[in-house]
Amino acid sequence: MRVICQIWRILKLTVAVIFVFGLFIAGYEAYNIAHYMKEEPVVTVKEQLIFPPHSEVKLSDLAEFENCIDKEVSSARWEDGGYEKLTIMSDGSSLIIGEKTGKLNVMIYARAHRKVFSREIQITIE
C-alpha cells in the first residue's frame, strides 16, 4: 500500500511539473506572437483615390500606416507605362502630378523592424 502511495505522489508531482512547464511554454509563445504582430507593418489603403491634375498627393492621402518605421512612395507610372509629368519627392513623402489625366499606378513601401510591405495602388487623375 505504501508503494502505491509513493507512486501516486510521484505521478502527481510529474503532472504538476509538466503543467508548469506547459504554462511557461504557452506564455513564451504568446509573447512571441504578440511581438511578431507588433512588428508587422499594417497598411490600410484609402477608398476613392481620385485627385485633380497639378496636385501633390501625400502618402497619408493614399493609405494609413501602423507599426511602420519607414514609409515612402517608391515609384509611380501611368497605366500606359509612361512616367511623364510625375515627380516623387526625394524623401518619398509625396508625389507631384502634372497636367496629365488618367489612371496612375503608385508603388508604396512600408517597413517595420523586421518586415517589409510593398503594394501597388491605382489612383485616378481627373
Short mmCIF file of C-alpha atoms in Angstrom, two decimals:
data_model
loop_
_atom_site.label_atom_id
_atom_site.label_comp_id
_atom_site.label_asym_id
_atom_site.label_seq_id
_atom_site.Cartn_x
_atom_site.Cartn_y
_atom_site.Cartn_z
CA MET A 1 0.00 0.00 0.00
CA ARG A 2 2.86 2.29 0.85
CA VAL A 3 4.45 1.71 -2.58
CA ILE A 4 1.20 2.68 -4.32
CA CYS A 5 1.06 5.94 -2.31
CA GLN A 6 4.64 6.77 -3.30
CA ILE A 7 3.93 6.03 -6.97
CA TRP A 8 0.78 8.17 -6.76
CA ARG A 9 2.77 11.04 -5.18
CA ILE A 10 5.48 10.82 -7.87
CA LEU A 11 2.81 10.74 -10.57
CA LYS A 12 1.11 13.88 -9.15
CA LEU A 13 4.45 15.66 -8.92
CA THR A 14 5.30 14.73 -12.53
CA VAL A 15 1.93 16.01 -13.77
CA ALA A 16 2.40 19.25 -11.82
CA VAL A 17 5.89 19.79 -13.30
CA ILE A 18 4.61 19.11 -16.82
CA PHE A 19 1.71 21.54 -16.24
CA VAL A 20 4.02 24.32 -15.03
CA PHE A 21 6.42 23.72 -17.92
CA GLY A 22 3.45 23.83 -20.35
CA LEU A 23 2.32 27.16 -18.89
CA PHE A 24 5.83 28.53 -19.29
CA ILE A 25 6.00 27.43 -22.94
CA ALA A 26 2.49 28.80 -23.67
CA GLY A 27 3.42 32.17 -22.16
CA TYR A 28 6.64 32.30 -24.16
CA GLU A 29 4.79 31.53 -27.40
CA ALA A 30 2.11 34.13 -26.62
CA TYR A 31 4.87 36.71 -26.08
CA ASN A 32 6.48 35.79 -29.41
CA ILE A 33 3.15 36.04 -31.25
CA ALA A 34 2.39 39.43 -29.69
CA HIS A 35 5.90 40.65 -30.50
CA TYR A 36 5.57 39.38 -34.08
CA MET A 37 2.19 41.08 -34.52
CA LYS A 38 3.68 44.31 -33.26
CA GLU A 39 6.47 44.09 -35.80
CA GLU A 40 4.15 43.60 -38.77
CA PRO A 41 3.56 46.80 -40.80
CA VAL A 42 -0.15 47.42 -41.27
CA VAL A 43 -1.15 49.43 -44.35
CA THR A 44 -4.79 50.31 -44.98
CA VAL A 45 -5.43 51.73 -48.44
CA LYS A 46 -7.98 54.55 -48.51
CA GLU A 47 -11.09 54.47 -50.67
CA GLN A 48 -11.94 56.67 -53.68
CA LEU A 49 -8.46 57.71 -54.69
CA ILE A 50 -9.34 60.46 -57.16
CA PHE A 51 -7.13 63.54 -57.44
CA PRO A 52 -7.06 66.56 -59.76
CA PRO A 53 -4.18 67.30 -62.14
CA HIS A 54 -1.49 69.72 -60.93
CA SER A 55 -1.71 68.39 -57.37
CA GLU A 56 0.56 66.99 -54.71
CA VAL A 57 -0.56 63.60 -53.40
CA LYS A 58 0.85 62.92 -49.96
CA LEU A 59 1.46 59.43 -48.69
CA SER A 60 -1.17 59.99 -46.00
CA ASP A 61 -3.73 60.67 -48.77
CA LEU A 62 -3.17 57.18 -50.18
CA ALA A 63 -3.08 54.95 -47.10
CA GLU A 64 -2.93 54.77 -43.32
CA PHE A 65 0.20 53.24 -41.81
CA GLU A 66 0.62 51.48 -38.45
CA ASN A 67 3.75 49.95 -36.89
CA CYS A 68 5.96 51.43 -39.61
CA ILE A 69 9.35 53.00 -39.00
CA ASP A 70 9.80 53.89 -42.67
CA LYS A 71 7.27 54.54 -45.43
CA GLU A 72 7.50 56.09 -48.87
CA VAL A 73 6.20 56.32 -52.40
CA SER A 74 8.80 54.24 -54.22
CA SER A 75 7.59 54.57 -57.81
CA ALA A 76 4.75 55.80 -59.97
CA ARG A 77 3.82 55.22 -63.60
CA TRP A 78 0.84 55.84 -65.79
CA GLU A 79 -1.31 52.90 -66.82
CA ASP A 80 0.15 53.10 -70.34
CA GLY A 81 3.64 52.66 -68.84
CA GLY A 82 4.88 56.24 -69.09
CA TYR A 83 6.43 58.42 -66.40
CA GLU A 84 5.80 61.88 -67.85
CA LYS A 85 4.51 64.69 -65.62
CA LEU A 86 5.32 62.75 -62.43
CA THR A 87 7.72 63.74 -59.67
CA ILE A 88 8.36 61.83 -56.46
CA MET A 89 9.79 63.93 -53.63
CA SER A 90 13.30 62.89 -52.59
CA ASP A 91 12.12 61.62 -49.19
CA GLY A 92 9.24 59.66 -50.78
CA SER A 93 6.62 61.51 -48.75
CA SER A 94 4.58 62.74 -51.70
CA LEU A 95 4.01 62.57 -55.43
CA ILE A 96 3.60 65.66 -57.60
CA ILE A 97 1.34 65.18 -60.60
CA GLY A 98 1.48 67.43 -63.69
CA GLU A 99 -1.26 68.18 -66.19
CA LYS A 100 -1.84 64.65 -67.47
CA THR A 101 -5.02 62.74 -66.54
CA GLY A 102 -5.78 59.03 -66.40
CA LYS A 103 -5.02 56.02 -64.23
CA LEU A 104 -1.81 56.11 -62.22
CA ASN A 105 -0.14 53.10 -60.58
CA VAL A 106 1.71 54.09 -57.41
CA MET A 107 4.01 51.68 -55.53
CA ILE A 108 4.12 52.29 -51.79
CA TYR A 109 6.69 50.82 -49.43
CA ALA A 110 6.45 50.40 -45.65
CA ARG A 111 8.95 48.82 -43.27
CA ALA A 112 8.75 47.67 -39.68
CA HIS A 113 11.82 46.43 -37.80
CA ARG A 114 11.84 43.02 -39.49
CA LYS A 115 9.08 43.02 -42.11
CA VAL A 116 8.72 44.91 -45.39
CA PHE A 117 5.43 45.67 -47.12
CA SER A 118 5.03 46.96 -50.66
CA ARG A 119 1.90 47.34 -52.70
CA GLU A 120 0.79 48.92 -55.93
CA ILE A 121 -2.20 51.24 -55.66
CA GLN A 122 -4.13 52.56 -58.63
CA ILE A 123 -5.35 56.15 -58.39
CA THR A 124 -7.36 58.23 -60.83
CA ILE A 125 -6.30 61.67 -62.00
CA GLU A 126 -9.22 63.65 -63.46
#
